[in-house]
Amino acid sequence: RFSLLLLNLEEYYFEQHTANHIINKGCRDERKFRGSLKICSKSIIFEPDDNIQPIIKIPLRDCISIKAPEDNEANNPFTRDTSGGILVVCNQVFLIKERNIIASYKTVRGRTEHLFQLDVSGKQGDVVQTLHQLYRASCLDKMGDQAAMITAILQSRLARTSFDKNRFQSISETLHMECKAEMVTPLVTNPGHVCVTDANLYFQPLNGYPKPVVQITLQNVRRIYKRRHGLMPLGLEVFCTENDLCSDIYLKFYNYQDRDELYFLIATYIENHITEHTAESYMLQWQRGHLSNYQYLLHLNNLADRSCNDLSQYPVFPWIIADYSSSVLDLTKPETFRDLSKPIGALNKERLDRLLARYQEMPEPKFMFGSHYSSPGYVLFYLVRVAPEYMLCLQNGKFDHADRMFNSLAETWKNCLDGATDFKELIPEFYENDSSFLVNSLKLDLGKRQGGKMVEDVELPPWASGPDDFLQKSQEALESEYVSEHLHEWIDIIFGYKQKGSEAVAAHNVFHPLTYEGGVDLNSIMDPNEKVALLTQILEFGQTPKQLFTIPHPRRIMPKLKSLSRTSSRSISIAESTVSPNEESFEDLTEESITLAWNNIAKLKLDEQYKIHKEAITGIAVTCNGSSVFTTSQDSTLKMFSKESKTIQRSVSFSNMALSSCLILPGDTTVISASWDNHIYFYSIAFGRQQDILMGHDDAVSKICWRDERLYSASWDSTVKVWHCVPGETSSSKKHHFELLAELEHDVSVNTIDLNAANTILASGTKEGTISVWDVTTATVLHQLPCHSGTVFDAAFSPDSRHLLSAGADCCFKVIDVQTGMLISSVTTDEPQRCFKWDGNTILSGSQSGELLIWDLLGGKVTERIKGHTGAVTSMWMNEQCNSVITGGEDKQIMFWKLQY
């Protein structure tokens, strides 16, 4: 059940030990599970022999202590009789594959103790020492420092071992070369030793996984490619077949000299058997009809550094069919096909015009498309049904939201045409013979869509009678006369002369500079942290293939073209494939009512307005039934306003300092207010009095959020704090118990915060204009960008959490890609926008002058202005259906707005 996919990205698996996992030692309910203890660079993994029991993964950074129980603890029943025992105390554990079912990881938070008793007790000291070393690495603040320390530990292990020559197939073999390298598989690499003899290529993994030695007979080698891996010229991929999609081994070396020497040795050996093919030689075969369109694209992908073992450079294939609604697929009609002379992003003129308008105003380096046509996320989006563990690996143990899954061909094609940030092409599997990626044959629980429908098989177009028929017709379309006549146009865009420079601009084919080969020289970056961050961003974002042609690609010679029966290559096996979530970040409008509301947001009409405070309104919270509205103000009061009676029913003052923010806890019994007096006040609605004070900060509290029993507070003391709030027992004298879970430290005052839908990522905006994106689960900063040149007034995630929008005193809206930390859009406004709501595409903002503005974010323009307050709009609340809005302003008024369709 164990696989390297249970590791984090960029993590290594070092060694394993047979052991018992003992729970509740010395107690009546003591339990013992036999299995294998795996020591990895960032975690401890225990795989029980019993398949019913879950695999346990303990992140080292979450460990409190790791030790061998001492002799002086002999009286402690928990540690008695524990020769060879290792006691791990931690505050977070992941449970994986419980009952041997592939599903999202189960997270167990809170302090737990795990005793692992090694079969070979003599190894206890070494294992503890190794774990301490790796634990120290995991506690380093900066990713670059962590990576450097883990690399040093790895290199030291490799230096102490060498290839076991007893593994040679024959005693007469002559050794030509030995060096250190890593075997590359999708998302993970495995370090070990490489050996080349006069007859074989060997790789021996340091950890003996998945087998002690991988052996390839040189006589069987048919193709060999130098690869760029992680933007560095360190990869080598070996194929024992002529037309297969997947290689027999992909190796990554620690220096290019070793890679080049091994390439030379193997190439010299095989040149007697095989001539090396260039792009031009394949082109000639294709032109003359000796290669099918499918085979030619496969070879071009290989030559352009695309590999099934590298998800950031997975083979890219075109969308061919544009008709997903007809009951019969007519391959004689040109309108059945997608226009192959244009990239996906240019197929919809309306969308392209908006993107070009943004492009014109963009400072250098300019790009037209904020996301790529191929990335690890997109590959796994298509392949999740056959490669679920890859998606779980890529997404930290979670599947993507059910509505963002690959649910329907028609839906996905429509998103690629209309979606604001969806420009993805297809993968080779769409033109292969294995349809398993379209069917949920593993019976995975991939979630429930809006409307209650479970994610099952992919919905096929009416013209396909089933998955196999769909693939058959897709293959026929790819090999059709129309495609054969136009495929060279698509090759020009993806692999050819329209990929870069002025031709790319003219073809509307310009992506972010970091996606191109040579877009960044990693060797010139001295700061290891910057290098790690940049590399992660590039690999997650996707890469443009190596440019193969610098002049227009010739057409196919078409006279009397026979129908090409392509010999299908072996379908990509589940184990080697991989794939990701649908990144339509500017899109994810799930419920019809919300879509309808945002489509009509310009029809907001003022319903009622009331002047209820003596100073500017700073916060608005509304009870579930909508009957009571709570507001905070700089006049230091919290007021409860009744919608029915249109009167103020409560007015509370906690101190003489301004209140900055308020929220209502689930159940509508308690209101929390943040104050400039450094405190957070809990007010009981039922008992009409102050219930608790949390003295949490050293300066004014600027913003508070509440999610899942946790309070998040931002302050001018340069921190954001995460609190676990446990309500007291009795309702009358109910006191909350506060436990500080995390402190996110900033350099300057924090003005605003927001959390993503999953409550795992927090965004903060400071008074100096910096936006920080934090992983709340680890209290680590993922990205930090100097977005604005003044205070960040407001920041909010899109509904699908893929993008973050911020508004600042510098009269700008900025959009950040959350996953990569890349600034992907900037819109200039006439005046500062003080607060806003958005659906990922349209923004409703409150301006400095008091107007409500509606923005088309892609077009970067105001589509509607609505007269509102007589001073700045300082606070905004919107209901879940997005059809009711309340605003508060510097004019001391609250205004109720309704959508009138």
PDB file of C-alpha atoms in Angstrom, residues 422-627:
ATOM      1  CA  ASP A 422      -8.821  28.294 -18.521  1.00  0.00           C
ATOM      2  CA  PHE A 423      -6.667  27.719 -21.610  1.00  0.00           C
ATOM      3  CA  LYS A 424      -5.776  24.051 -21.223  1.00  0.00           C
ATOM      4  CA  GLU A 425      -5.128  21.664 -24.099  1.00  0.00           C
ATOM      5  CA  LEU A 426      -5.527  17.865 -23.897  1.00  0.00           C
ATOM      6  CA  ILE A 427      -3.193  14.982 -23.055  1.00  0.00           C
ATOM      7  CA  PRO A 428      -2.283  11.934 -25.210  1.00  0.00           C
ATOM      8  CA  GLU A 429      -4.718   9.670 -23.339  1.00  0.00           C
ATOM      9  CA  PHE A 430      -7.593  11.239 -25.318  1.00  0.00           C
ATOM     10  CA  TYR A 431      -6.186   9.624 -28.473  1.00  0.00           C
ATOM     11  CA  GLU A 432      -5.086   6.315 -26.921  1.00  0.00           C
ATOM     12  CA  ASN A 433      -6.994   3.024 -26.531  1.00  0.00           C
ATOM     13  CA  ASP A 434      -7.385   2.904 -22.747  1.00  0.00           C
ATOM     14  CA  SER A 435     -10.596   4.637 -21.689  1.00  0.00           C
ATOM     15  CA  SER A 436     -10.214   3.915 -17.964  1.00  0.00           C
ATOM     16  CA  PHE A 437      -9.463   7.603 -17.216  1.00  0.00           C
ATOM     17  CA  LEU A 438     -13.064   8.414 -18.214  1.00  0.00           C
ATOM     18  CA  VAL A 439     -14.593   5.843 -15.833  1.00  0.00           C
ATOM     19  CA  ASN A 440     -14.665   5.796 -12.038  1.00  0.00           C
ATOM     20  CA  SER A 441     -13.949   2.063 -11.920  1.00  0.00           C
ATOM     21  CA  LEU A 442     -12.089   2.415  -8.601  1.00  0.00           C
ATOM     22  CA  LYS A 443     -15.382   3.655  -7.073  1.00  0.00           C
ATOM     23  CA  LEU A 444     -13.598   6.680  -5.619  1.00  0.00           C
ATOM     24  CA  ASP A 445     -15.554   9.087  -3.460  1.00  0.00           C
ATOM     25  CA  LEU A 446     -14.780  12.251  -5.411  1.00  0.00           C
ATOM     26  CA  GLY A 447     -17.469  14.295  -3.709  1.00  0.00           C
ATOM     27  CA  LYS A 448     -20.927  15.597  -4.384  1.00  0.00           C
ATOM     28  CA  ARG A 449     -21.686  18.300  -6.926  1.00  0.00           C
ATOM     29  CA  GLN A 450     -24.070  21.208  -6.464  1.00  0.00           C
ATOM     30  CA  GLY A 451     -27.475  19.639  -6.925  1.00  0.00           C
ATOM     31  CA  GLY A 452     -26.450  16.556  -4.977  1.00  0.00           C
ATOM     32  CA  LYS A 453     -25.060  14.460  -7.839  1.00  0.00           C
ATOM     33  CA  MET A 454     -22.008  12.347  -7.006  1.00  0.00           C
ATOM     34  CA  VAL A 455     -18.911  12.613  -9.228  1.00  0.00           C
ATOM     35  CA  GLU A 456     -18.856   9.349 -11.174  1.00  0.00           C
ATOM     36  CA  ASP A 457     -17.895   8.677 -14.803  1.00  0.00           C
ATOM     37  CA  VAL A 458     -17.117  11.534 -17.186  1.00  0.00           C
ATOM     38  CA  GLU A 459     -20.208  12.670 -19.074  1.00  0.00           C
ATOM     39  CA  LEU A 460     -19.630  11.943 -22.764  1.00  0.00           C
ATOM     40  CA  PRO A 461     -21.056  13.782 -25.800  1.00  0.00           C
ATOM     41  CA  PRO A 462     -24.262  12.354 -27.371  1.00  0.00           C
ATOM     42  CA  TRP A 463     -22.314  11.079 -30.401  1.00  0.00           C
ATOM     43  CA  ALA A 464     -20.327   8.612 -28.247  1.00  0.00           C
ATOM     44  CA  SER A 465     -22.039   5.362 -27.241  1.00  0.00           C
ATOM     45  CA  GLY A 466     -19.488   4.782 -24.459  1.00  0.00           C
ATOM     46  CA  PRO A 467     -15.909   5.549 -23.348  1.00  0.00           C
ATOM     47  CA  ASP A 468     -14.269   3.219 -25.908  1.00  0.00           C
ATOM     48  CA  ASP A 469     -16.411   4.638 -28.700  1.00  0.00           C
ATOM     49  CA  PHE A 470     -15.479   8.157 -27.594  1.00  0.00           C
ATOM     50  CA  LEU A 471     -11.765   7.348 -27.876  1.00  0.00           C
ATOM     51  CA  GLN A 472     -12.273   5.587 -31.205  1.00  0.00           C
ATOM     52  CA  LYS A 473     -14.032   8.656 -32.652  1.00  0.00           C
ATOM     53  CA  SER A 474     -11.419  11.001 -31.135  1.00  0.00           C
ATOM     54  CA  GLN A 475      -8.699   8.978 -32.875  1.00  0.00           C
ATOM     55  CA  GLU A 476     -10.622   9.140 -36.154  1.00  0.00           C
ATOM     56  CA  ALA A 477     -10.936  12.904 -35.750  1.00  0.00           C
ATOM     57  CA  LEU A 478      -7.198  13.287 -35.058  1.00  0.00           C
ATOM     58  CA  GLU A 479      -6.347  11.302 -38.195  1.00  0.00           C
ATOM     59  CA  SER A 480      -9.042  12.957 -40.336  1.00  0.00           C
ATOM     60  CA  GLU A 481      -8.352  14.847 -43.544  1.00  0.00           C
ATOM     61  CA  TYR A 482      -9.200  18.208 -41.979  1.00  0.00           C
ATOM     62  CA  VAL A 483      -6.713  17.734 -39.123  1.00  0.00           C
ATOM     63  CA  SER A 484      -4.011  16.386 -41.447  1.00  0.00           C
ATOM     64  CA  GLU A 485      -4.383  19.570 -43.515  1.00  0.00           C
ATOM     65  CA  HIS A 486      -4.199  21.895 -40.491  1.00  0.00           C
ATOM     66  CA  LEU A 487      -2.069  20.161 -37.837  1.00  0.00           C
ATOM     67  CA  HIS A 488       1.059  22.059 -38.930  1.00  0.00           C
ATOM     68  CA  GLU A 489      -0.653  25.294 -37.778  1.00  0.00           C
ATOM     69  CA  TRP A 490      -0.989  23.993 -34.225  1.00  0.00           C
ATOM     70  CA  ILE A 491       2.617  22.710 -34.287  1.00  0.00           C
ATOM     71  CA  ASP A 492       3.758  26.250 -35.222  1.00  0.00           C
ATOM     72  CA  ILE A 493       2.076  27.569 -32.066  1.00  0.00           C
ATOM     73  CA  ILE A 494       3.162  24.890 -29.572  1.00  0.00           C
ATOM     74  CA  PHE A 495       6.557  23.714 -30.877  1.00  0.00           C
ATOM     75  CA  GLY A 496       7.351  26.135 -33.677  1.00  0.00           C
ATOM     76  CA  TYR A 497       8.104  29.659 -34.824  1.00  0.00           C
ATOM     77  CA  LYS A 498       4.955  31.189 -33.298  1.00  0.00           C
ATOM     78  CA  GLN A 499       6.033  30.075 -29.828  1.00  0.00           C
ATOM     79  CA  LYS A 500       8.262  33.099 -29.097  1.00  0.00           C
ATOM     80  CA  GLY A 501       8.994  36.661 -30.160  1.00  0.00           C
ATOM     81  CA  SER A 502       6.964  38.918 -32.442  1.00  0.00           C
ATOM     82  CA  GLU A 503       5.293  35.943 -34.147  1.00  0.00           C
ATOM     83  CA  ALA A 504       3.937  34.786 -30.777  1.00  0.00           C
ATOM     84  CA  VAL A 505       2.526  38.272 -30.142  1.00  0.00           C
ATOM     85  CA  ALA A 506       0.881  38.326 -33.581  1.00  0.00           C
ATOM     86  CA  ALA A 507      -0.574  34.831 -32.982  1.00  0.00           C
ATOM     87  CA  HIS A 508      -1.895  35.847 -29.511  1.00  0.00           C
ATOM     88  CA  ASN A 509       0.300  33.175 -27.973  1.00  0.00           C
ATOM     89  CA  VAL A 510       2.165  34.960 -25.174  1.00  0.00           C
ATOM     90  CA  PHE A 511       2.420  33.317 -21.739  1.00  0.00           C
ATOM     91  CA  HIS A 512       4.235  34.346 -18.588  1.00  0.00           C
ATOM     92  CA  PRO A 513       8.017  34.684 -19.238  1.00  0.00           C
ATOM     93  CA  LEU A 514       8.823  32.118 -16.529  1.00  0.00           C
ATOM     94  CA  THR A 515       7.101  29.368 -18.554  1.00  0.00           C
ATOM     95  CA  TYR A 516       9.657  29.544 -21.386  1.00  0.00           C
ATOM     96  CA  GLU A 517      12.980  27.721 -21.590  1.00  0.00           C
ATOM     97  CA  GLY A 518      15.688  30.201 -20.646  1.00  0.00           C
ATOM     98  CA  GLY A 519      13.107  32.475 -18.994  1.00  0.00           C
ATOM     99  CA  VAL A 520      15.172  32.345 -15.819  1.00  0.00           C
ATOM    100  CA  ASP A 521      18.726  31.256 -15.058  1.00  0.00           C
ATOM    101  CA  LEU A 522      18.513  29.373 -11.759  1.00  0.00           C
ATOM    102  CA  ASN A 523      22.313  29.303 -11.459  1.00  0.00           C
ATOM    103  CA  SER A 524      22.389  33.108 -11.308  1.00  0.00           C
ATOM    104  CA  ILE A 525      20.097  33.161  -8.248  1.00  0.00           C
ATOM    105  CA  MET A 526      22.273  32.981  -5.161  1.00  0.00           C
ATOM    106  CA  ASP A 527      19.547  33.095  -2.483  1.00  0.00           C
ATOM    107  CA  PRO A 528      18.510  29.422  -1.919  1.00  0.00           C
ATOM    108  CA  ASN A 529      15.052  30.440  -0.652  1.00  0.00           C
ATOM    109  CA  GLU A 530      14.340  32.558  -3.703  1.00  0.00           C
ATOM    110  CA  LYS A 531      15.551  29.707  -5.920  1.00  0.00           C
ATOM    111  CA  VAL A 532      13.260  27.125  -4.234  1.00  0.00           C
ATOM    112  CA  ALA A 533      10.257  29.491  -4.395  1.00  0.00           C
ATOM    113  CA  LEU A 534      10.857  30.306  -8.055  1.00  0.00           C
ATOM    114  CA  LEU A 535      11.359  26.679  -9.025  1.00  0.00           C
ATOM    115  CA  THR A 536       8.168  25.614  -7.205  1.00  0.00           C
ATOM    116  CA  GLN A 537       6.243  28.386  -8.953  1.00  0.00           C
ATOM    117  CA  ILE A 538       7.562  27.385 -12.385  1.00  0.00           C
ATOM    118  CA  LEU A 539       6.927  23.660 -11.913  1.00  0.00           C
ATOM    119  CA  GLU A 540       3.372  24.166 -10.623  1.00  0.00           C
ATOM    120  CA  PHE A 541       2.488  26.761 -13.240  1.00  0.00           C
ATOM    121  CA  GLY A 542       3.490  24.659 -16.248  1.00  0.00           C
ATOM    122  CA  GLN A 543       6.195  24.981 -18.880  1.00  0.00           C
ATOM    123  CA  THR A 544       6.211  25.727 -22.583  1.00  0.00           C
ATOM    124  CA  PRO A 545       7.827  22.943 -24.667  1.00  0.00           C
ATOM    125  CA  LYS A 546      11.325  23.385 -26.030  1.00  0.00           C
ATOM    126  CA  GLN A 547      11.140  25.219 -29.362  1.00  0.00           C
ATOM    127  CA  LEU A 548      11.759  22.693 -32.162  1.00  0.00           C
ATOM    128  CA  PHE A 549      11.187  24.820 -35.282  1.00  0.00           C
ATOM    129  CA  THR A 550      12.052  28.477 -35.968  1.00  0.00           C
ATOM    130  CA  ILE A 551      10.467  28.666 -39.414  1.00  0.00           C
ATOM    131  CA  PRO A 552       6.896  27.789 -40.486  1.00  0.00           C
ATOM    132  CA  HIS A 553       6.210  24.054 -40.363  1.00  0.00           C
ATOM    133  CA  PRO A 554       5.413  22.535 -43.771  1.00  0.00           C
ATOM    134  CA  ARG A 555       2.006  21.087 -44.558  1.00  0.00           C
ATOM    135  CA  ARG A 556       1.323  17.420 -44.849  1.00  0.00           C
ATOM    136  CA  ILE A 557       1.430  16.022 -48.368  1.00  0.00           C
ATOM    137  CA  MET A 558      -2.197  15.040 -48.861  1.00  0.00           C
ATOM    138  CA  PRO A 559      -2.791  13.418 -52.296  1.00  0.00           C
ATOM    139  CA  LYS A 560      -4.629  10.113 -51.960  1.00  0.00           C
ATOM    140  CA  LEU A 561      -3.871  10.001 -48.236  1.00  0.00           C
ATOM    141  CA  LYS A 562      -4.774   6.552 -47.000  1.00  0.00           C
ATOM    142  CA  SER A 563      -6.689   6.249 -43.790  1.00  0.00           C
ATOM    143  CA  LEU A 564      -3.933   5.915 -41.229  1.00  0.00           C
ATOM    144  CA  SER A 565      -4.302   2.998 -38.944  1.00  0.00           C
ATOM    145  CA  ARG A 566      -1.931   3.923 -36.194  1.00  0.00           C
ATOM    146  CA  THR A 567      -0.383   1.208 -34.186  1.00  0.00           C
ATOM    147  CA  SER A 568      -1.487   2.361 -30.817  1.00  0.00           C
ATOM    148  CA  SER A 569       1.269   2.706 -28.372  1.00  0.00           C
ATOM    149  CA  ARG A 570       0.873   0.931 -25.095  1.00  0.00           C
ATOM    150  CA  SER A 571      -1.556   2.964 -23.134  1.00  0.00           C
ATOM    151  CA  ILE A 572      -0.068   4.888 -20.262  1.00  0.00           C
ATOM    152  CA  SER A 573      -0.320   2.657 -17.268  1.00  0.00           C
ATOM    153  CA  ILE A 574      -2.067   3.908 -14.156  1.00  0.00           C
ATOM    154  CA  ALA A 575       1.123   3.698 -12.188  1.00  0.00           C
ATOM    155  CA  GLU A 576       2.949   6.027 -14.557  1.00  0.00           C
ATOM    156  CA  SER A 577       0.208   8.501 -15.255  1.00  0.00           C
ATOM    157  CA  THR A 578      -0.728  11.533 -13.249  1.00  0.00           C
ATOM    158  CA  VAL A 579      -3.111  14.485 -13.283  1.00  0.00           C
ATOM    159  CA  SER A 580      -4.787  17.632 -11.643  1.00  0.00           C
ATOM    160  CA  PRO A 581      -7.581  19.952 -10.751  1.00  0.00           C
ATOM    161  CA  ASN A 582      -9.513  22.185 -13.061  1.00  0.00           C
ATOM    162  CA  GLU A 583      -8.016  25.627 -12.504  1.00  0.00           C
ATOM    163  CA  GLU A 584     -10.951  27.682 -13.736  1.00  0.00           C
ATOM    164  CA  SER A 585     -10.363  30.065 -10.937  1.00  0.00           C
ATOM    165  CA  PHE A 586     -12.222  33.040 -12.273  1.00  0.00           C
ATOM    166  CA  GLU A 587     -15.214  30.799 -12.862  1.00  0.00           C
ATOM    167  CA  ASP A 588     -16.384  28.569 -10.113  1.00  0.00           C
ATOM    168  CA  LEU A 589     -19.974  29.852  -9.851  1.00  0.00           C
ATOM    169  CA  THR A 590     -21.759  26.806  -8.621  1.00  0.00           C
ATOM    170  CA  GLU A 591     -25.312  27.551  -7.623  1.00  0.00           C
ATOM    171  CA  GLU A 592     -27.625  28.889 -10.290  1.00  0.00           C
ATOM    172  CA  SER A 593     -29.021  31.526  -7.957  1.00  0.00           C
ATOM    173  CA  ILE A 594     -25.566  32.927  -7.229  1.00  0.00           C
ATOM    174  CA  THR A 595     -24.745  32.962 -10.945  1.00  0.00           C
ATOM    175  CA  LEU A 596     -28.002  34.751 -11.623  1.00  0.00           C
ATOM    176  CA  ALA A 597     -27.357  37.266  -8.849  1.00  0.00           C
ATOM    177  CA  TRP A 598     -23.866  38.156 -10.056  1.00  0.00           C
ATOM    178  CA  ASN A 599     -25.053  38.364 -13.669  1.00  0.00           C
ATOM    179  CA  ASN A 600     -27.557  40.974 -12.497  1.00  0.00           C
ATOM    180  CA  ILE A 601     -25.474  42.663  -9.805  1.00  0.00           C
ATOM    181  CA  ALA A 602     -25.785  46.010 -11.653  1.00  0.00           C
ATOM    182  CA  LYS A 603     -29.491  45.984 -10.717  1.00  0.00           C
ATOM    183  CA  LEU A 604     -28.761  46.608  -7.021  1.00  0.00           C
ATOM    184  CA  LYS A 605     -31.268  49.145  -5.699  1.00  0.00           C
ATOM    185  CA  LEU A 606     -31.189  51.075  -2.438  1.00  0.00           C
ATOM    186  CA  ASP A 607     -33.960  49.720  -0.194  1.00  0.00           C
ATOM    187  CA  GLU A 608     -33.528  51.606   3.104  1.00  0.00           C
ATOM    188  CA  GLN A 609     -30.912  53.709   4.893  1.00  0.00           C
ATOM    189  CA  TYR A 610     -30.440  54.644   8.550  1.00  0.00           C
ATOM    190  CA  LYS A 611     -28.009  56.875  10.408  1.00  0.00           C
ATOM    191  CA  ILE A 612     -27.324  54.854  13.530  1.00  0.00           C
ATOM    192  CA  HIS A 613     -23.762  55.795  14.617  1.00  0.00           C
ATOM    193  CA  LYS A 614     -21.856  58.965  15.454  1.00  0.00           C
ATOM    194  CA  GLU A 615     -18.736  58.004  13.486  1.00  0.00           C
ATOM    195  CA  ALA A 616     -17.788  55.823  10.502  1.00  0.00           C
ATOM    196  CA  ILE A 617     -19.168  52.249  10.374  1.00  0.00           C
ATOM    197  CA  THR A 618     -16.355  49.661  10.579  1.00  0.00           C
ATOM    198  CA  GLY A 619     -18.129  46.288  10.649  1.00  0.00           C
ATOM    199  CA  ILE A 620     -21.460  44.671   9.738  1.00  0.00           C
ATOM    200  CA  ALA A 621     -22.769  41.241  10.834  1.00  0.00           C
ATOM    201  CA  VAL A 622     -26.253  39.816  10.287  1.00  0.00           C
ATOM    202  CA  THR A 623     -28.079  36.979  12.046  1.00  0.00           C
ATOM    203  CA  CYS A 624     -28.987  33.875  10.010  1.00  0.00           C
ATOM    204  CA  ASN A 625     -32.630  34.850   9.628  1.00  0.00           C
ATOM    205  CA  GLY A 626     -31.646  38.373   8.599  1.00  0.00           C
ATOM    206  CA  SER A 627     -33.763  40.032  11.297  1.00  0.00           C
TER     207      SER A 627
END
